[in-house]
């Protein structure tokens, strides 16, 4: 009698019942509660913060150093350009003076 009742139950219901039991035993990750992360001790947290601050400080110093080097390079470049400009101006004045001297000699 019991066998007849069991055979009359649709397979879908039996499968869903079996799957339900399976999920009760081995729940999928979305249902399972997440494992708790181990709490960091105060010393570990402070150590990590200290390392982070040291790293930020080192990066800041590197950035300042690079900026200073860049500024020095720009200053040197400007000085070089200024000197070249002065030399060109002197050469132009010398040529003008030479032209004037030649013109005066030609008049005499």
mmCIF file of N, CA and C in Angstrom:
data_model
loop_
_atom_site.group_PDB
_atom_site.id
_atom_site.type_symbol
_atom_site.label_atom_id
_atom_site.label_comp_id
_atom_site.label_asym_id
_atom_site.label_seq_id
_atom_site.Cartn_x
_atom_site.Cartn_y
_atom_site.Cartn_z
ATOM 1 N N UNK A 1 0.813 -1.182 0.000
ATOM 2 C CA UNK A 1 0.000 0.000 0.000
ATOM 3 C C UNK A 1 0.874 1.272 0.000
ATOM 4 N N UNK A 2 1.850 1.270 0.854
ATOM 5 C CA UNK A 2 2.764 2.409 0.942
ATOM 6 C C UNK A 2 3.541 2.572 -0.364
ATOM 7 N N UNK A 3 3.917 1.448 -0.969
ATOM 8 C CA UNK A 3 4.640 1.506 -2.236
ATOM 9 C C UNK A 3 3.788 2.125 -3.328
ATOM 10 N N UNK A 4 2.509 1.818 -3.343
ATOM 11 C CA UNK A 4 1.618 2.396 -4.343
ATOM 12 C C UNK A 4 1.528 3.908 -4.164
ATOM 13 N N UNK A 5 1.476 4.349 -2.911
ATOM 14 C CA UNK A 5 1.397 5.792 -2.651
ATOM 15 C C UNK A 5 2.694 6.478 -3.074
ATOM 16 N N UNK A 6 3.828 5.806 -2.801
ATOM 17 C CA UNK A 6 5.117 6.382 -3.167
ATOM 18 C C UNK A 6 5.247 6.450 -4.682
ATOM 19 N N UNK A 7 4.789 5.415 -5.389
ATOM 20 C CA UNK A 7 4.879 5.405 -6.843
ATOM 21 C C UNK A 7 3.946 6.433 -7.465
ATOM 22 N N UNK A 8 2.878 6.760 -6.791
ATOM 23 C CA UNK A 8 1.929 7.722 -7.339
ATOM 24 C C UNK A 8 2.409 9.176 -7.173
ATOM 25 N N UNK A 9 3.410 9.402 -6.299
ATOM 26 C CA UNK A 9 3.943 10.760 -6.114
ATOM 27 C C UNK A 9 4.788 11.107 -7.339
ATOM 28 N N UNK A 10 4.561 12.254 -7.929
ATOM 29 C CA UNK A 10 5.338 12.634 -9.119
ATOM 30 C C UNK A 10 6.836 12.737 -8.803
ATOM 31 N N UNK A 11 7.615 12.432 -9.837
ATOM 32 C CA UNK A 11 9.075 12.432 -9.675
ATOM 33 C C UNK A 11 9.602 13.827 -9.312
ATOM 34 N N UNK A 12 8.974 14.878 -9.840
ATOM 35 C CA UNK A 12 9.440 16.240 -9.563
ATOM 36 C C UNK A 12 9.402 16.544 -8.073
ATOM 37 N N UNK A 13 8.360 16.106 -7.419
ATOM 38 C CA UNK A 13 8.226 16.368 -5.984
ATOM 39 C C UNK A 13 9.302 15.610 -5.214
ATOM 40 N N UNK A 14 9.536 14.368 -5.620
ATOM 41 C CA UNK A 14 10.545 13.560 -4.936
ATOM 42 C C UNK A 14 11.925 14.190 -5.129
ATOM 43 N N UNK A 15 12.220 14.594 -6.367
ATOM 44 C CA UNK A 15 13.514 15.217 -6.640
ATOM 45 C C UNK A 15 13.680 16.526 -5.866
ATOM 46 N N UNK A 16 12.629 17.326 -5.833
ATOM 47 C CA UNK A 16 12.740 18.591 -5.107
ATOM 48 C C UNK A 16 12.922 18.333 -3.615
ATOM 49 N N UNK A 17 12.288 17.288 -3.106
ATOM 50 C CA UNK A 17 12.454 16.941 -1.689
ATOM 51 C C UNK A 17 13.896 16.508 -1.418
ATOM 52 N N UNK A 18 14.433 15.677 -2.334
ATOM 53 C CA UNK A 18 15.813 15.202 -2.165
ATOM 54 C C UNK A 18 16.783 16.381 -2.269
ATOM 55 N N UNK A 19 16.553 17.267 -3.259
ATOM 56 C CA UNK A 19 17.410 18.445 -3.400
ATOM 57 C C UNK A 19 17.317 19.345 -2.171
ATOM 58 N N UNK A 20 16.122 19.458 -1.624
ATOM 59 C CA UNK A 20 15.947 20.263 -0.412
ATOM 60 C C UNK A 20 16.759 19.695 0.730
ATOM 61 N N UNK A 21 16.747 18.381 0.870
ATOM 62 C CA UNK A 21 17.551 17.761 1.926
ATOM 63 C C UNK A 21 19.038 17.997 1.667
ATOM 64 N N UNK A 22 19.416 17.892 0.396
ATOM 65 C CA UNK A 22 20.821 18.126 0.041
ATOM 66 C C UNK A 22 21.242 19.549 0.425
ATOM 67 N N UNK A 23 20.382 20.536 0.110
ATOM 68 C CA UNK A 23 20.722 21.917 0.437
ATOM 69 C C UNK A 23 20.732 22.169 1.931
ATOM 70 N N UNK A 24 19.931 21.412 2.653
ATOM 71 C CA UNK A 24 19.985 21.575 4.111
ATOM 72 C C UNK A 24 21.331 21.102 4.643
ATOM 73 N N UNK A 25 21.823 20.023 4.036
ATOM 74 C CA UNK A 25 23.128 19.514 4.468
ATOM 75 C C UNK A 25 24.257 20.404 3.958
ATOM 76 N N UNK A 26 24.236 20.723 2.670
ATOM 77 C CA UNK A 26 25.289 21.517 2.038
ATOM 78 C C UNK A 26 24.646 22.747 1.401
ATOM 79 N N UNK A 27 24.478 23.781 2.156
ATOM 80 C CA UNK A 27 23.819 24.969 1.624
ATOM 81 C C UNK A 27 24.756 25.690 0.651
ATOM 82 N N UNK A 28 24.197 26.297 -0.384
ATOM 83 C CA UNK A 28 25.027 27.022 -1.344
ATOM 84 C C UNK A 28 25.673 28.245 -0.674
ATOM 85 N N UNK A 29 26.725 28.756 -1.270
ATOM 86 C CA UNK A 29 27.450 29.863 -0.636
ATOM 87 C C UNK A 29 26.594 31.102 -0.387
ATOM 88 N N UNK A 30 25.591 31.325 -1.230
ATOM 89 C CA UNK A 30 24.765 32.513 -1.039
ATOM 90 C C UNK A 30 23.910 32.405 0.222
ATOM 91 N N UNK A 31 23.615 31.195 0.638
ATOM 92 C CA UNK A 31 22.787 30.996 1.827
ATOM 93 C C UNK A 31 23.657 30.874 3.072
ATOM 94 N N UNK A 32 24.812 30.241 2.913
ATOM 95 C CA UNK A 32 25.700 30.036 4.064
ATOM 96 C C UNK A 32 26.150 31.360 4.658
ATOM 97 N N UNK A 33 26.191 31.461 5.943
ATOM 98 C CA UNK A 33 26.700 32.704 6.534
ATOM 99 C C UNK A 33 28.198 32.833 6.270
ATOM 100 N N UNK A 34 28.627 34.053 6.035
ATOM 101 C CA UNK A 34 30.040 34.292 5.745
ATOM 102 C C UNK A 34 30.876 34.028 6.989
ATOM 103 N N UNK A 35 32.070 33.512 6.741
ATOM 104 C CA UNK A 35 32.969 33.276 7.864
ATOM 105 C C UNK A 35 33.418 34.621 8.410
ATOM 106 N N UNK A 36 33.517 34.699 9.701
ATOM 107 C CA UNK A 36 33.947 35.951 10.313
ATOM 108 C C UNK A 36 35.437 36.128 10.095
ATOM 109 N N UNK A 37 35.792 37.360 9.746
ATOM 110 C CA UNK A 37 37.211 37.651 9.596
ATOM 111 C C UNK A 37 37.841 37.699 10.971
ATOM 112 N N UNK A 38 39.053 37.204 11.057
ATOM 113 C CA UNK A 38 39.717 37.294 12.361
ATOM 114 C C UNK A 38 39.994 38.758 12.689
ATOM 115 N N UNK A 39 39.678 39.144 13.887
ATOM 116 C CA UNK A 39 39.900 40.523 14.328
ATOM 117 C C UNK A 39 41.385 40.785 14.487
ATOM 118 N N UNK A 40 41.809 41.952 14.030
ATOM 119 C CA UNK A 40 43.208 42.321 14.204
ATOM 120 C C UNK A 40 43.389 42.874 15.605
ATOM 121 N N UNK A 41 44.512 42.573 16.149
ATOM 122 C CA UNK A 41 44.794 43.118 17.469
ATOM 123 C C UNK A 41 45.187 44.580 17.315
ATOM 124 N N UNK A 42 45.162 45.279 18.415
ATOM 125 C CA UNK A 42 45.487 46.701 18.388
ATOM 126 C C UNK A 42 46.913 46.924 17.885
ATOM 127 N N UNK A 43 47.828 46.056 18.316
ATOM 128 C CA UNK A 43 49.230 46.187 17.908
ATOM 129 C C UNK A 43 49.375 46.002 16.398
ATOM 130 N N UNK A 44 48.682 44.999 15.839
ATOM 131 C CA UNK A 44 48.750 44.769 14.392
ATOM 132 C C UNK A 44 48.189 45.969 13.630
ATOM 133 N N UNK A 45 47.063 46.491 14.129
ATOM 134 C CA UNK A 45 46.425 47.627 13.475
ATOM 135 C C UNK A 45 47.348 48.851 13.510
ATOM 136 N N UNK A 46 47.955 49.101 14.665
ATOM 137 C CA UNK A 46 48.870 50.241 14.789
ATOM 138 C C UNK A 46 50.096 50.064 13.896
ATOM 139 N N UNK A 47 50.600 48.822 13.827
ATOM 140 C CA UNK A 47 51.768 48.544 12.989
ATOM 141 C C UNK A 47 51.435 48.818 11.523
ATOM 142 N N UNK A 48 50.254 48.376 11.095
ATOM 143 C CA UNK A 48 49.839 48.574 9.708
ATOM 144 C C UNK A 48 49.666 50.068 9.411
ATOM 145 N N UNK A 49 49.076 50.802 10.352
ATOM 146 C CA UNK A 49 48.899 52.240 10.165
ATOM 147 C C UNK A 49 50.252 52.946 10.086
ATOM 148 N N UNK A 50 51.185 52.530 10.946
ATOM 149 C CA UNK A 50 52.518 53.133 10.957
ATOM 150 C C UNK A 50 53.217 52.886 9.622
ATOM 151 N N UNK A 51 53.133 51.645 9.108
ATOM 152 C CA UNK A 51 53.743 51.317 7.820
ATOM 153 C C UNK A 51 53.125 52.154 6.703
ATOM 154 N N UNK A 52 51.803 52.325 6.768
ATOM 155 C CA UNK A 52 51.104 53.105 5.752
ATOM 156 C C UNK A 52 51.571 54.561 5.790
ATOM 157 N N UNK A 53 51.698 55.123 7.002
ATOM 158 C CA UNK A 53 52.153 56.509 7.134
ATOM 159 C C UNK A 53 53.580 56.664 6.624
ATOM 160 N N UNK A 54 54.443 55.696 6.952
ATOM 161 C CA UNK A 54 55.830 55.744 6.485
ATOM 162 C C UNK A 54 55.890 55.692 4.959
ATOM 163 N N UNK A 55 55.061 54.842 4.378
ATOM 164 C CA UNK A 55 55.031 54.709 2.919
ATOM 165 C C UNK A 55 54.560 56.017 2.278
ATOM 166 N N UNK A 56 53.509 56.619 2.849
ATOM 167 C CA UNK A 56 53.006 57.882 2.318
ATOM 168 C C UNK A 56 54.059 58.980 2.436
ATOM 169 N N UNK A 57 54.763 59.005 3.575
ATOM 170 C CA UNK A 57 55.803 60.004 3.788
ATOM 171 C C UNK A 57 56.933 59.840 2.774
ATOM 172 N N UNK A 58 57.325 58.584 2.533
ATOM 173 C CA UNK A 58 58.388 58.315 1.559
ATOM 174 C C UNK A 58 57.957 58.753 0.159
ATOM 175 N N UNK A 59 56.711 58.462 -0.206
ATOM 176 C CA UNK A 59 56.208 58.867 -1.521
ATOM 177 C C UNK A 59 56.178 60.392 -1.644
ATOM 178 N N UNK A 60 55.769 61.052 -0.546
ATOM 179 C CA UNK A 60 55.704 62.510 -0.551
ATOM 180 C C UNK A 60 57.102 63.108 -0.717
ATOM 181 N N UNK A 61 58.085 62.536 -0.011
ATOM 182 C CA UNK A 61 59.460 63.018 -0.123
ATOM 183 C C UNK A 61 59.997 62.828 -1.541
ATOM 184 N N UNK A 62 59.694 61.673 -2.137
ATOM 185 C CA UNK A 62 60.130 61.427 -3.519
ATOM 186 C C UNK A 62 59.507 62.440 -4.478
ATOM 187 N N UNK A 63 58.231 62.725 -4.266
ATOM 188 C CA UNK A 63 57.550 63.688 -5.132
ATOM 189 C C UNK A 63 58.171 65.077 -4.980
ATOM 190 N N UNK A 64 58.471 65.466 -3.725
ATOM 191 C CA UNK A 64 59.089 66.776 -3.494
ATOM 192 C C UNK A 64 60.475 66.842 -4.127
ATOM 193 N N UNK A 65 61.224 65.748 -3.996
ATOM 194 C CA UNK A 65 62.569 65.698 -4.572
ATOM 195 C C UNK A 65 62.498 65.839 -6.095
ATOM 196 N N UNK A 66 61.576 65.116 -6.712
ATOM 197 C CA UNK A 66 61.423 65.183 -8.167
ATOM 198 C C UNK A 66 61.024 66.594 -8.595
ATOM 199 N N UNK A 67 60.147 67.212 -7.818
ATOM 200 C CA UNK A 67 59.708 68.567 -8.135
ATOM 201 C C UNK A 67 60.869 69.552 -8.027
ATOM 202 N N UNK A 68 61.689 69.389 -6.981
ATOM 203 C CA UNK A 68 62.853 70.264 -6.800
ATOM 204 C C UNK A 68 63.846 70.088 -7.947
ATOM 205 N N UNK A 69 64.098 68.847 -8.345
ATOM 206 C CA UNK A 69 65.014 68.587 -9.459
ATOM 207 C C UNK A 69 64.494 69.204 -10.755
ATOM 208 N N UNK A 70 63.196 69.098 -10.947
ATOM 209 C CA UNK A 70 62.588 69.666 -12.152
ATOM 210 C C UNK A 70 62.739 71.189 -12.149
ATOM 211 N N UNK A 71 62.520 71.802 -10.982
ATOM 212 C CA UNK A 71 62.657 73.257 -10.875
ATOM 213 C C UNK A 71 64.100 73.679 -11.143
ATOM 214 N N UNK A 72 65.061 72.938 -10.589
ATOM 215 C CA UNK A 72 66.471 73.255 -10.828
ATOM 216 C C UNK A 72 66.821 73.141 -12.308
ATOM 217 N N UNK A 73 66.294 72.118 -12.948
ATOM 218 C CA UNK A 73 66.555 71.935 -14.378
ATOM 219 C C UNK A 73 65.982 73.103 -15.183
ATOM 220 N N UNK A 74 64.790 73.560 -14.807
ATOM 221 C CA UNK A 74 64.184 74.691 -15.516
ATOM 222 C C UNK A 74 64.993 75.966 -15.304
ATOM 223 N N UNK A 75 65.474 76.170 -14.064
ATOM 224 C CA UNK A 75 66.287 77.355 -13.778
ATOM 225 C C UNK A 75 67.573 77.321 -14.600
ATOM 226 N N UNK A 76 68.227 76.163 -14.643
ATOM 227 C CA UNK A 76 69.464 76.026 -15.419
ATOM 228 C C UNK A 76 69.203 76.295 -16.898
ATOM 229 N N UNK A 77 68.096 75.801 -17.397
ATOM 230 C CA UNK A 77 67.748 76.007 -18.803
ATOM 231 C C UNK A 77 67.518 77.493 -19.082
ATOM 232 N N UNK A 78 66.817 78.170 -18.172
ATOM 233 C CA UNK A 78 66.551 79.600 -18.349
ATOM 234 C C UNK A 78 67.857 80.398 -18.324
ATOM 235 N N UNK A 79 68.761 80.038 -17.401
ATOM 236 C CA UNK A 79 70.064 80.719 -17.327
ATOM 237 C C UNK A 79 70.851 80.535 -18.631
ATOM 238 N N UNK A 80 70.845 79.320 -19.134
ATOM 239 C CA UNK A 80 71.571 79.022 -20.372
ATOM 240 C C UNK A 80 71.002 79.843 -21.532
ATOM 241 N N UNK A 81 69.676 79.894 -21.623
ATOM 242 C CA UNK A 81 69.038 80.663 -22.691
ATOM 243 C C UNK A 81 69.364 82.153 -22.558
ATOM 244 N N UNK A 82 69.370 82.663 -21.310
ATOM 245 C CA UNK A 82 69.672 84.073 -21.078
ATOM 246 C C UNK A 82 71.103 84.399 -21.514
ATOM 247 N N UNK A 83 72.040 83.505 -21.152
ATOM 248 C CA UNK A 83 73.442 83.718 -21.537
ATOM 249 C C UNK A 83 73.605 83.692 -23.053
ATOM 250 N N UNK A 84 72.935 82.748 -23.711
ATOM 251 C CA UNK A 84 73.013 82.663 -25.172
ATOM 252 C C UNK A 84 72.460 83.937 -25.810
ATOM 253 N N UNK A 85 71.372 84.445 -25.234
ATOM 254 C CA UNK A 85 70.763 85.661 -25.763
ATOM 255 C C UNK A 85 71.715 86.848 -25.599
ATOM 256 N N UNK A 86 72.370 86.930 -24.420
ATOM 257 C CA UNK A 86 73.334 88.014 -24.186
ATOM 258 C C UNK A 86 74.496 87.934 -25.173
ATOM 259 N N UNK A 87 75.004 86.736 -25.400
ATOM 260 C CA UNK A 87 76.110 86.550 -26.350
ATOM 261 C C UNK A 87 75.689 86.997 -27.747
ATOM 262 N N UNK A 88 74.481 86.640 -28.171
ATOM 263 C CA UNK A 88 73.996 87.040 -29.497
ATOM 264 C C UNK A 88 73.875 88.558 -29.592
ATOM 265 N N UNK A 89 73.364 89.184 -28.504
ATOM 266 C CA UNK A 89 73.230 90.641 -28.507
ATOM 267 C C UNK A 89 74.603 91.310 -28.622
ATOM 268 N N UNK A 90 75.602 90.792 -27.890
ATOM 269 C CA UNK A 90 76.963 91.339 -27.962
ATOM 270 C C UNK A 90 77.517 91.206 -29.373
ATOM 271 N N UNK A 91 77.304 90.051 -29.991
ATOM 272 C CA UNK A 91 77.787 89.833 -31.359
ATOM 273 C C UNK A 91 77.136 90.815 -32.322
ATOM 274 N N UNK A 92 75.838 91.053 -32.139
ATOM 275 C CA UNK A 92 75.124 91.992 -33.014
ATOM 276 C C UNK A 92 75.691 93.400 -32.840
ATOM 277 N N UNK A 93 75.918 93.802 -31.575
ATOM 278 C CA UNK A 93 76.487 95.134 -31.318
ATOM 279 C C UNK A 93 77.877 95.262 -31.932
ATOM 280 N N UNK A 94 78.697 94.221 -31.798
ATOM 281 C CA UNK A 94 80.045 94.239 -32.378
ATOM 282 C C UNK A 94 79.978 94.386 -33.890
ATOM 283 N N UNK A 95 79.055 93.678 -34.525
ATOM 284 C CA UNK A 95 78.903 93.780 -35.983
ATOM 285 C C UNK A 95 78.467 95.188 -36.377
ATOM 286 N N UNK A 96 77.515 95.744 -35.600
ATOM 287 C CA UNK A 96 77.047 97.096 -35.900
ATOM 288 C C UNK A 96 78.200 98.098 -35.780
ATOM 289 N N UNK A 97 79.003 97.939 -34.696
ATOM 290 C CA UNK A 97 80.159 98.830 -34.524
ATOM 291 C C UNK A 97 81.149 98.667 -35.675
ATOM 292 N N UNK A 98 81.379 97.441 -36.082
ATOM 293 C CA UNK A 98 82.287 97.181 -37.205
ATOM 294 C C UNK A 98 81.743 97.813 -38.476
ATOM 295 N N UNK A 99 80.426 97.721 -38.687
ATOM 296 C CA UNK A 99 79.804 98.335 -39.866
ATOM 297 C C UNK A 99 79.958 99.858 -39.825
ATOM 298 N N UNK A 100 79.794 100.435 -38.626
ATOM 299 C CA UNK A 100 79.938 101.890 -38.476
ATOM 300 C C UNK A 100 81.372 102.314 -38.786
ATOM 301 N N UNK A 101 82.339 101.559 -38.251
ATOM 302 C CA UNK A 101 83.750 101.867 -38.493
ATOM 303 C C UNK A 101 84.061 101.771 -39.979
ATOM 304 N N UNK A 102 83.564 100.756 -40.636
ATOM 305 C CA UNK A 102 83.793 100.582 -42.078
ATOM 306 C C UNK A 102 83.153 101.732 -42.846
ATOM 307 N N UNK A 103 81.947 102.127 -42.433
ATOM 308 C CA UNK A 103 81.252 103.226 -43.112
ATOM 309 C C UNK A 103 82.018 104.533 -42.941
ATOM 310 N N UNK A 104 82.562 104.790 -41.743
ATOM 311 C CA UNK A 104 83.336 106.021 -41.502
ATOM 312 C C UNK A 104 84.628 106.027 -42.325
ATOM 313 N N UNK A 105 85.279 104.873 -42.410
ATOM 314 C CA UNK A 105 86.508 104.776 -43.215
ATOM 315 C C UNK A 105 86.197 105.023 -44.685
ATOM 316 N N UNK A 106 85.040 104.540 -45.112
ATOM 317 C CA UNK A 106 84.654 104.725 -46.505
ATOM 318 C C UNK A 106 84.379 106.201 -46.794
ATOM 319 N N UNK A 107 83.883 106.950 -45.830
ATOM 320 C CA UNK A 107 83.598 108.373 -46.015
ATOM 321 C C UNK A 107 84.899 109.164 -46.141
ATOM 322 N N UNK A 108 85.923 108.774 -45.440
ATOM 323 C CA UNK A 108 87.193 109.509 -45.441
ATOM 324 C C UNK A 108 87.915 109.229 -46.686
#
